[in-house]
PDB file of C-alpha atoms in Angstrom:
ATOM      1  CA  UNK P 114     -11.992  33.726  38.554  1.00 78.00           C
ATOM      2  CA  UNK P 115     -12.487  33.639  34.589  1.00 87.00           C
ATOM      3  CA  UNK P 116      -9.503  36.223  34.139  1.00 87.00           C
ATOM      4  CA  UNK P 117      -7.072  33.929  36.479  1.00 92.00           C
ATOM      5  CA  UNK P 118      -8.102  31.237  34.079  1.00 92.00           C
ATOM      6  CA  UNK P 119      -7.479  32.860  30.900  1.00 94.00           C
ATOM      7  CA  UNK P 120      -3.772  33.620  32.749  1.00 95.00           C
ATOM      8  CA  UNK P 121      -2.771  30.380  33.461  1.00 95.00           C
ATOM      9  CA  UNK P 122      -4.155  28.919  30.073  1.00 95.00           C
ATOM     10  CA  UNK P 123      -1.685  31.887  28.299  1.00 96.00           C
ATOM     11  CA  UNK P 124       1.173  30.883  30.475  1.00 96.00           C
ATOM     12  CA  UNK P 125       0.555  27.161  29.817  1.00 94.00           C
ATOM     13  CA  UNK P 126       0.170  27.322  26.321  1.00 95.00           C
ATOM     14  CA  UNK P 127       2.861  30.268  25.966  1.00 95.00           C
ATOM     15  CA  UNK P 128       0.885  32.432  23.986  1.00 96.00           C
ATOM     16  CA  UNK P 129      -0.808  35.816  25.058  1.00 97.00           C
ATOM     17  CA  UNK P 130      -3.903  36.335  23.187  1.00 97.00           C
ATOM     18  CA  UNK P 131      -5.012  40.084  21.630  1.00 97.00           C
ATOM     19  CA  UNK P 132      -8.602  38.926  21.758  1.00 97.00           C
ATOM     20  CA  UNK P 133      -9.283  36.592  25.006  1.00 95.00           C
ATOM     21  CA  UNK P 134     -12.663  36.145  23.731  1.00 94.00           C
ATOM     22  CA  UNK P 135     -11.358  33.514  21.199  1.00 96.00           C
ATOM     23  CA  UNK P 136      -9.645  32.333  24.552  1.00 96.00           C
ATOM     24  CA  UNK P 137     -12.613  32.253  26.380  1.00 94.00           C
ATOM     25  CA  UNK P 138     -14.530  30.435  23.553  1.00 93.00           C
ATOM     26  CA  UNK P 139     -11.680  27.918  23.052  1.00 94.00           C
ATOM     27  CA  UNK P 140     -11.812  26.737  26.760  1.00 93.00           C
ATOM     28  CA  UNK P 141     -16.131  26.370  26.695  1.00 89.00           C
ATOM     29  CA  UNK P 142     -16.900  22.793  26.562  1.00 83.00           C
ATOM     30  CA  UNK P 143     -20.980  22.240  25.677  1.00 75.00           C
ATOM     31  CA  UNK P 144     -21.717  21.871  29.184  1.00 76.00           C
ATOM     32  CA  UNK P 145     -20.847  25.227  30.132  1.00 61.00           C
ATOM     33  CA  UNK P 146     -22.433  27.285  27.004  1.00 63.00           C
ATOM     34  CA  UNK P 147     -25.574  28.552  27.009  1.00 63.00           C
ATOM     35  CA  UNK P 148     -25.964  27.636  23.186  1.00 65.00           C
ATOM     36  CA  UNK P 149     -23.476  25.221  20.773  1.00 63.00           C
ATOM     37  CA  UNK P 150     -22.099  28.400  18.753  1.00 61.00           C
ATOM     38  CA  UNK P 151     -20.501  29.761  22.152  1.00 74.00           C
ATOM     39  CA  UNK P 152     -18.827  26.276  23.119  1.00 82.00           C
ATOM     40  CA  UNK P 153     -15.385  25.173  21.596  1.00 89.00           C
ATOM     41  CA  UNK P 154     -16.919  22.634  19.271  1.00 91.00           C
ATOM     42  CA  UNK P 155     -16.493  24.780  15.746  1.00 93.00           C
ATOM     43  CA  UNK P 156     -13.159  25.847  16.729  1.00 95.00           C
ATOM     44  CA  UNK P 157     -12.088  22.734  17.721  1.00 95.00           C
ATOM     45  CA  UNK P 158     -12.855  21.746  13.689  1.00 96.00           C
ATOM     46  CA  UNK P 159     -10.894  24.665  12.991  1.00 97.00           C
ATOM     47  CA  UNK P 160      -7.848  23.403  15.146  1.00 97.00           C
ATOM     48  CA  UNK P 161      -7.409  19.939  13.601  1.00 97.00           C
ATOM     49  CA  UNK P 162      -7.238  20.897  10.394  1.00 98.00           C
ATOM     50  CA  UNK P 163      -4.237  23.835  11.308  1.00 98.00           C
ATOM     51  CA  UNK P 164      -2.701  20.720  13.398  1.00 98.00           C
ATOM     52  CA  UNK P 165      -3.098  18.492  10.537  1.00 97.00           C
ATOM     53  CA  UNK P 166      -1.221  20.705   7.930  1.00 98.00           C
ATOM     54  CA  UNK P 167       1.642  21.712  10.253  1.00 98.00           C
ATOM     55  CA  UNK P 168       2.975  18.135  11.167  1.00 97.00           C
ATOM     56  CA  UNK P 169       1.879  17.282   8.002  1.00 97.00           C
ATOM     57  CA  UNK P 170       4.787  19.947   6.875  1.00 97.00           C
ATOM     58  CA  UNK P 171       7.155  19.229   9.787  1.00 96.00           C
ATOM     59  CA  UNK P 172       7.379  15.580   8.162  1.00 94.00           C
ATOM     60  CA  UNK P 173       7.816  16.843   4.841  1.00 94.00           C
ATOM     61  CA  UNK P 174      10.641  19.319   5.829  1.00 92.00           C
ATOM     62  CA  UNK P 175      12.099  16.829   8.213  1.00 90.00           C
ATOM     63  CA  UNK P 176      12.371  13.279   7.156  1.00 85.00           C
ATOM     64  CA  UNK P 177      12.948  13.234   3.485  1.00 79.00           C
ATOM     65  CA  UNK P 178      13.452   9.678   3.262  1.00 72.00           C
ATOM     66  CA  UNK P 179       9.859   9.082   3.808  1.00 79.00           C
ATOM     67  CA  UNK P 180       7.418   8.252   1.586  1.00 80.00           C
ATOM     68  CA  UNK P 181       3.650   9.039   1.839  1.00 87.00           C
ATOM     69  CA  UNK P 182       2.349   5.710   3.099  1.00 84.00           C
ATOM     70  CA  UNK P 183       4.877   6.119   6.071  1.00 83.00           C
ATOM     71  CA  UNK P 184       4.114  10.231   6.980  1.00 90.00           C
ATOM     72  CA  UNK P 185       0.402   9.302   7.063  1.00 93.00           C
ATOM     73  CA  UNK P 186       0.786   6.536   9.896  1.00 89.00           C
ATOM     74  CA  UNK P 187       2.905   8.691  11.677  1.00 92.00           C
ATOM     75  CA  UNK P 188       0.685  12.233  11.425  1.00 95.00           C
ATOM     76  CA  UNK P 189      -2.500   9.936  12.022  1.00 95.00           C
ATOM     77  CA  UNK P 190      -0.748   8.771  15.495  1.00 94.00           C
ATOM     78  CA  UNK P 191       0.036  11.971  16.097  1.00 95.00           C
ATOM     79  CA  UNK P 192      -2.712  14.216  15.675  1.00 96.00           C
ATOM     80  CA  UNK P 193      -4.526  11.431  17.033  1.00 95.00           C
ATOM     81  CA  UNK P 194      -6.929  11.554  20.004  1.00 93.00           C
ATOM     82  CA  UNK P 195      -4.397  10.145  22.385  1.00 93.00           C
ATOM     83  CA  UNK P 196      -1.255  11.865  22.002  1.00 95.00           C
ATOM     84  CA  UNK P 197      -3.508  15.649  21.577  1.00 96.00           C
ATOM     85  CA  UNK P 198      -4.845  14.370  25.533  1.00 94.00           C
ATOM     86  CA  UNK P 199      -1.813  13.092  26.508  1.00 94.00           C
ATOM     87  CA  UNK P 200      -0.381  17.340  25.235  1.00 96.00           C
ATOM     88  CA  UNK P 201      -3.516  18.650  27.289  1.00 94.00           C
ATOM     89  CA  UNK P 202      -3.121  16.916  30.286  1.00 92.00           C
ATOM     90  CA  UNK P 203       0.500  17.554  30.150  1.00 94.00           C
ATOM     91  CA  UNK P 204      -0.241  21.499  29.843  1.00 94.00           C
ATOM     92  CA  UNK P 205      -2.807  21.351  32.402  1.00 92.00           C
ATOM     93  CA  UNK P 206      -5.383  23.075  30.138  1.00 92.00           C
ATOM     94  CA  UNK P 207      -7.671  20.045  31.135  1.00 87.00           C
ATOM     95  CA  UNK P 208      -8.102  21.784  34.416  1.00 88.00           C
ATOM     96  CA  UNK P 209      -8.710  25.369  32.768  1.00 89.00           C
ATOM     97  CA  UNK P 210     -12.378  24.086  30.873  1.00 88.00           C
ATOM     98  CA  UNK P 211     -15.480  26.155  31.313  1.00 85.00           C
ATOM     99  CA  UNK P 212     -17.919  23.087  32.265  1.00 79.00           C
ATOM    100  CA  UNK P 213     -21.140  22.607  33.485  1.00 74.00           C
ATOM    101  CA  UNK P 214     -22.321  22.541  36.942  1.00 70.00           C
ATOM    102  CA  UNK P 215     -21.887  18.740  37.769  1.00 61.00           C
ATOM    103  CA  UNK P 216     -18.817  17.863  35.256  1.00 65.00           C
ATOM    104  CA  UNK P 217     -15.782  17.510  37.101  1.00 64.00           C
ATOM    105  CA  UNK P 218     -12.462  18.062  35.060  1.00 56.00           C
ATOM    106  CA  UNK P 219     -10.730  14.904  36.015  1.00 58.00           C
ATOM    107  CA  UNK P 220     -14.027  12.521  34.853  1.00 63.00           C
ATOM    108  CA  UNK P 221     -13.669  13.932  31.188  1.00 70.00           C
ATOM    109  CA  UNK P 222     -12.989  11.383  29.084  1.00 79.00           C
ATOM    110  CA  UNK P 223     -10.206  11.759  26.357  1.00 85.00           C
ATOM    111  CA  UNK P 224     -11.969  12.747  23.471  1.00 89.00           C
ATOM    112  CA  UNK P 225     -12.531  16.365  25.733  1.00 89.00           C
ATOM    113  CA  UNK P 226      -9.279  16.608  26.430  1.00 91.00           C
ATOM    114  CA  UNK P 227      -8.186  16.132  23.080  1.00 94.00           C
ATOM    115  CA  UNK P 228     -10.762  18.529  21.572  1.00 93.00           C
ATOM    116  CA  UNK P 229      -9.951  21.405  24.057  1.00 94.00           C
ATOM    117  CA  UNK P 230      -5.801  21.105  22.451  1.00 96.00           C
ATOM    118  CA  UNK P 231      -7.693  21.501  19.201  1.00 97.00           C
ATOM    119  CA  UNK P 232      -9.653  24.155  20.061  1.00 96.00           C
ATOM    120  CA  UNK P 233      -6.499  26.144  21.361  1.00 97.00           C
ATOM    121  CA  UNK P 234      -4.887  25.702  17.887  1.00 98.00           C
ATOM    122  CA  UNK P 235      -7.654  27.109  16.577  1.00 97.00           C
ATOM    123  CA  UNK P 236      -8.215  30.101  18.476  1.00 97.00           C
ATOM    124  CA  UNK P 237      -4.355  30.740  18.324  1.00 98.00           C
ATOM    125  CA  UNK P 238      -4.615  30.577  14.739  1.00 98.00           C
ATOM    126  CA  UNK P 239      -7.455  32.980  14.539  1.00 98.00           C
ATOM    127  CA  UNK P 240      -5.796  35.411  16.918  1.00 98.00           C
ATOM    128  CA  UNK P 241      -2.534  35.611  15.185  1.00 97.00           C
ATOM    129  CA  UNK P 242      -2.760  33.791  11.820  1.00 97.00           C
ATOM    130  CA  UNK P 243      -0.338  30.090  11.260  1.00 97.00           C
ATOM    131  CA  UNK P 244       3.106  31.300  12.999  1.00 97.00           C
ATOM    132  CA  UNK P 245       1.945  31.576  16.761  1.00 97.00           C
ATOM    133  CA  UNK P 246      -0.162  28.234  16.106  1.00 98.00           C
ATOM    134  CA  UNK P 247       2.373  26.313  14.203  1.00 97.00           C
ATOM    135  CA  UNK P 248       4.962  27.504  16.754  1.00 97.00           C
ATOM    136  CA  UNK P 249       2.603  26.407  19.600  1.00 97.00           C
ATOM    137  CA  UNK P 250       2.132  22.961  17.884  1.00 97.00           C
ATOM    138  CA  UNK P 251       6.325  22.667  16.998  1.00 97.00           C
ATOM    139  CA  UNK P 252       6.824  23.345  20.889  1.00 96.00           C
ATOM    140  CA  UNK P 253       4.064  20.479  22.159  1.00 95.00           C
ATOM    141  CA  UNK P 254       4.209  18.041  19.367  1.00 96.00           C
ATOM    142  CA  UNK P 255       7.575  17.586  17.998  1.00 94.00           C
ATOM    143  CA  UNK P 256       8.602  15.287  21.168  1.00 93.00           C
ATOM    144  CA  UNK P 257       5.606  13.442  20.374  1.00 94.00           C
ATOM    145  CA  UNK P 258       6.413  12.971  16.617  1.00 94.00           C
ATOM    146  CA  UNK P 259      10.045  12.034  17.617  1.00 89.00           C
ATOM    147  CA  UNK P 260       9.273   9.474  19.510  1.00 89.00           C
ATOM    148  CA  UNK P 261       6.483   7.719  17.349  1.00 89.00           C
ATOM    149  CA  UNK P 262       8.656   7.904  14.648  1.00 86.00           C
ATOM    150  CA  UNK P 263      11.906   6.192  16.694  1.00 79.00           C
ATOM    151  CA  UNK P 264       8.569   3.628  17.411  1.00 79.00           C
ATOM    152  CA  UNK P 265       7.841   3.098  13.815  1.00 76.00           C
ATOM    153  CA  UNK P 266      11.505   3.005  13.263  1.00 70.00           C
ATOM    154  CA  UNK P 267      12.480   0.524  15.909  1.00 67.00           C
ATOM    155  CA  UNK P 268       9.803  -2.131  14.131  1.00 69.00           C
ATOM    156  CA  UNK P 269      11.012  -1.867  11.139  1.00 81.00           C
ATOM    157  CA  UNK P 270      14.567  -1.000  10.503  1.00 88.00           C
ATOM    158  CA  UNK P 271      14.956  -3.223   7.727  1.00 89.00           C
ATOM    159  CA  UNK P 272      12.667  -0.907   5.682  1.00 85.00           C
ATOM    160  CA  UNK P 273      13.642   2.088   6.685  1.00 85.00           C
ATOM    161  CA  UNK P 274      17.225   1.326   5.886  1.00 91.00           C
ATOM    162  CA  UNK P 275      16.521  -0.055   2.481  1.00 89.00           C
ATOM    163  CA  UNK P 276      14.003   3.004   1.583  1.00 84.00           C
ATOM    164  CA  UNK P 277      17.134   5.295   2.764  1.00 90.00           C
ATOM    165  CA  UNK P 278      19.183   3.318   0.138  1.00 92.00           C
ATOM    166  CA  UNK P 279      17.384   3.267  -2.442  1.00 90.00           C
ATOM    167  CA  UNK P 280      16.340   7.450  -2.448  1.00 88.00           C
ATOM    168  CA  UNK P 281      20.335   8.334  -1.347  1.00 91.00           C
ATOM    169  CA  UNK P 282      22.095   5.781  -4.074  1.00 94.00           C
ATOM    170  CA  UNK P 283      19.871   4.076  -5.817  1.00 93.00           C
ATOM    171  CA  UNK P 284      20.783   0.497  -4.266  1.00 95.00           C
ATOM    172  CA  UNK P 285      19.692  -2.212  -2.288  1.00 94.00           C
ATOM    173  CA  UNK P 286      20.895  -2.893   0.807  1.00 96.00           C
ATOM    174  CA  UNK P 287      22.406  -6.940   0.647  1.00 96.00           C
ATOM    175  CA  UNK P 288      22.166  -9.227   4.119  1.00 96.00           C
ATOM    176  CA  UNK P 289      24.825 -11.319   4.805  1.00 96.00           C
ATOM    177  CA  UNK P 290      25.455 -14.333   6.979  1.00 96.00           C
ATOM    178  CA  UNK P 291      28.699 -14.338   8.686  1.00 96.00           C
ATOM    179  CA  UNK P 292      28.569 -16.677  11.465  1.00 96.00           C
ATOM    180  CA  UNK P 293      26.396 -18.596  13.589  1.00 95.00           C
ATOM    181  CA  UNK P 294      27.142 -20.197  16.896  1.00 94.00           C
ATOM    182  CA  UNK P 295      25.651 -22.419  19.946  1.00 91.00           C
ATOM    183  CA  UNK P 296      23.649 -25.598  20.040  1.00 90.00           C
ATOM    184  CA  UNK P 297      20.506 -26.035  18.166  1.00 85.00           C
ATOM    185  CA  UNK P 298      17.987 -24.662  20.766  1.00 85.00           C
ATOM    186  CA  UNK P 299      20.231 -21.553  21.712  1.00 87.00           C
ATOM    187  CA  UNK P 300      21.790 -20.401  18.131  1.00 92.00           C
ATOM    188  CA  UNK P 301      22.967 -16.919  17.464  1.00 95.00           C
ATOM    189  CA  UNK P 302      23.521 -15.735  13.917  1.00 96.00           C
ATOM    190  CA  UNK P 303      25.781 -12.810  13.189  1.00 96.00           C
ATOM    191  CA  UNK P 304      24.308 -10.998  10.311  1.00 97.00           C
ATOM    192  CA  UNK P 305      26.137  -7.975   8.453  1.00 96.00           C
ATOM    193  CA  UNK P 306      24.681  -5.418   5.512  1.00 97.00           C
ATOM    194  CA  UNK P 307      26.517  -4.109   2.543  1.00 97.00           C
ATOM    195  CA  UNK P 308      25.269  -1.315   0.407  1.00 97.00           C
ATOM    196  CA  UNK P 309      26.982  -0.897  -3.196  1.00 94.00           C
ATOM    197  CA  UNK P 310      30.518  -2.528  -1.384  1.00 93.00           C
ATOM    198  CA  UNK P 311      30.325  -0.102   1.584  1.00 96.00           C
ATOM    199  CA  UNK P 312      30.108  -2.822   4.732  1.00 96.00           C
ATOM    200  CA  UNK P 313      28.304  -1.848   8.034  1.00 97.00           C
ATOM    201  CA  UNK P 314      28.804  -3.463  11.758  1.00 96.00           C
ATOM    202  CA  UNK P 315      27.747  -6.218  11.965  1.00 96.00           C
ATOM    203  CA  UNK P 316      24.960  -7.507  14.446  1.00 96.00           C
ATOM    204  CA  UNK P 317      24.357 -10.951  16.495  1.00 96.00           C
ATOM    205  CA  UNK P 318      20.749 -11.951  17.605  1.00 94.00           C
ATOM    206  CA  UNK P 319      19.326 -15.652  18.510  1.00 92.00           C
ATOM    207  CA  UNK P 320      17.419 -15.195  14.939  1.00 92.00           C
ATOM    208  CA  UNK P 321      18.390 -14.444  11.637  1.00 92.00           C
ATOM    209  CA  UNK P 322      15.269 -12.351  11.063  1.00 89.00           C
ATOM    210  CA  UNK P 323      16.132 -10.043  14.246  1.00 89.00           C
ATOM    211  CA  UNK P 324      20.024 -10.083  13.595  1.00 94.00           C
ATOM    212  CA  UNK P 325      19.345  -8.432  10.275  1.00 93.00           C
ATOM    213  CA  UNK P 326      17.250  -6.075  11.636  1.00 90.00           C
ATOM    214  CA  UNK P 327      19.973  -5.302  14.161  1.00 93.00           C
ATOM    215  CA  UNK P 328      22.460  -4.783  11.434  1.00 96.00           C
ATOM    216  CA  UNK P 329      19.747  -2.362   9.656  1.00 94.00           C
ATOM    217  CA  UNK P 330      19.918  -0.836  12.859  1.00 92.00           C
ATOM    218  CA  UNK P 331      23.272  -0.869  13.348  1.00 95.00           C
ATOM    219  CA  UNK P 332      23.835   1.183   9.686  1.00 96.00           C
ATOM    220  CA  UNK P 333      21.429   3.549   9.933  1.00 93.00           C
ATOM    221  CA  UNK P 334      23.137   4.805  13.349  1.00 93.00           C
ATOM    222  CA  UNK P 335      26.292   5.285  11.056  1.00 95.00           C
ATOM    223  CA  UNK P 336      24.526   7.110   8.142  1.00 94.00           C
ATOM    224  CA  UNK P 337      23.599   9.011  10.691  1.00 90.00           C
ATOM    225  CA  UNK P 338      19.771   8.669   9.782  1.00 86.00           C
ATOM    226  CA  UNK P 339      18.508   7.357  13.726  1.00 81.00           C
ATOM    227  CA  UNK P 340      20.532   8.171  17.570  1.00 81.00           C
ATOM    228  CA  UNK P 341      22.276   5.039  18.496  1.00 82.00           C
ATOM    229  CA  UNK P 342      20.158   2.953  20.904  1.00 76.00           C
ATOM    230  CA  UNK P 343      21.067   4.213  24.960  1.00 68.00           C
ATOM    231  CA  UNK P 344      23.198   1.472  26.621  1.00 57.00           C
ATOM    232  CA  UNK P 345      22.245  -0.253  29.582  1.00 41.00           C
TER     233      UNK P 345
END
């Protein structure tokens, strides 16, 4: 039974381990050791801080045109508890824990699922040193950090595009009015961006506020910087 455990966990996480002890270990919640040094708990510490320093360099190789303030929000929501459960769960490797008699897998409460990814790191990192673990964490986690970056994008294009200016040219990016239309209660404003004479499309939206951020939008698809939005 253990050994068809230890499989599965290798094929889920897609790393075969030289020593399945630190497998073994990895997978222990407290509940199931017979003292705290044989339970995941120390190499679950372990984990988060190789997790930590990986994205931590994925952002710093991979969006430039971010400063500090921005890569911490986005490694804090993604080493976070909820996105390293929402990895588990999606690997199965909730379902894989040594427990206790009386703990059920599927009443575990985030945090466990969370700590067990952790834990994983760890013992890959231990088995074969930061290549197999940041390779294991590049595989589950970039998705994760794509998408919660298009988030932090997608409320706040006006900033990113302006931060993008100012690194690439040394400018300011300049909102423009160009038209507005309708009756009072239903007006649209179409709102366009310049950067050092270089004019982007231009974007309509029932306020001025969100047109310009549609026009920030709307330039940072051209430069190329963000995917243009999916049409419906």
């Amino acid at each position: 039974m253990e050994h068809a455990i230890l499989e599965r966990c290798q094929e889920a996480i897609g790393y075969r381990f030289a020593d399945e002890s630190l497998l073994r270990m990895a997978l222990t919640h407290s509940s199931g050791a017979h003292t705290r040094g044989e339970s995941n708990e120390r190499m679950e510490f372990l984990g988060d801080a190789v997790l930590g320093l990986v994205i931590c360099e994925l952002l710093y190789r991979q969006y430039e045109d971010f400063h500090e303030g921005e890569m911490t929000k986005i490694k804090s929501a993604v080493v976070s508890r909820r996105t390293c459960a929402e990895v588990s769960d999606e690997l199965g490797i909730t379902q894989l824990l040594f427990l206790g008699k009386g703990i059920e897998a599927h009443t575990l409460p985030d945090s466990v699922a969370a700590a067990v990814l952790e834990s994983l790191i760890g013992a890959v990192y231990l088995d074969g040193g930061i290549e197999p673990a940041g390779a294991f964490i590049h595989r589950t986690m970039e998705p994760k950090v794509r998408a919660i970056v298009a988030n932090q994008l997608a409320h706040n294009y006006k900033s990113a595009l302006q931060q993008y200016a100012q690194r690439q040219w040394n400018l300011t990016p300049i909102y423009e009015l160009l038209d507005e239309k309708g009756p009072d209660h239903a007006r649209a404003f179409e709102v366009g961006v310049v950067i050092g004479g270089q004019r982007f499309p231009t974007a309509w939206a029932n306020t001025k506020k969100q047109a310009e951020q549609l026009a920030a939008q709307a330039a940072l698809v051209q430069l190329g910087v963000v995917e243009a939005p999916e049409s419906v």
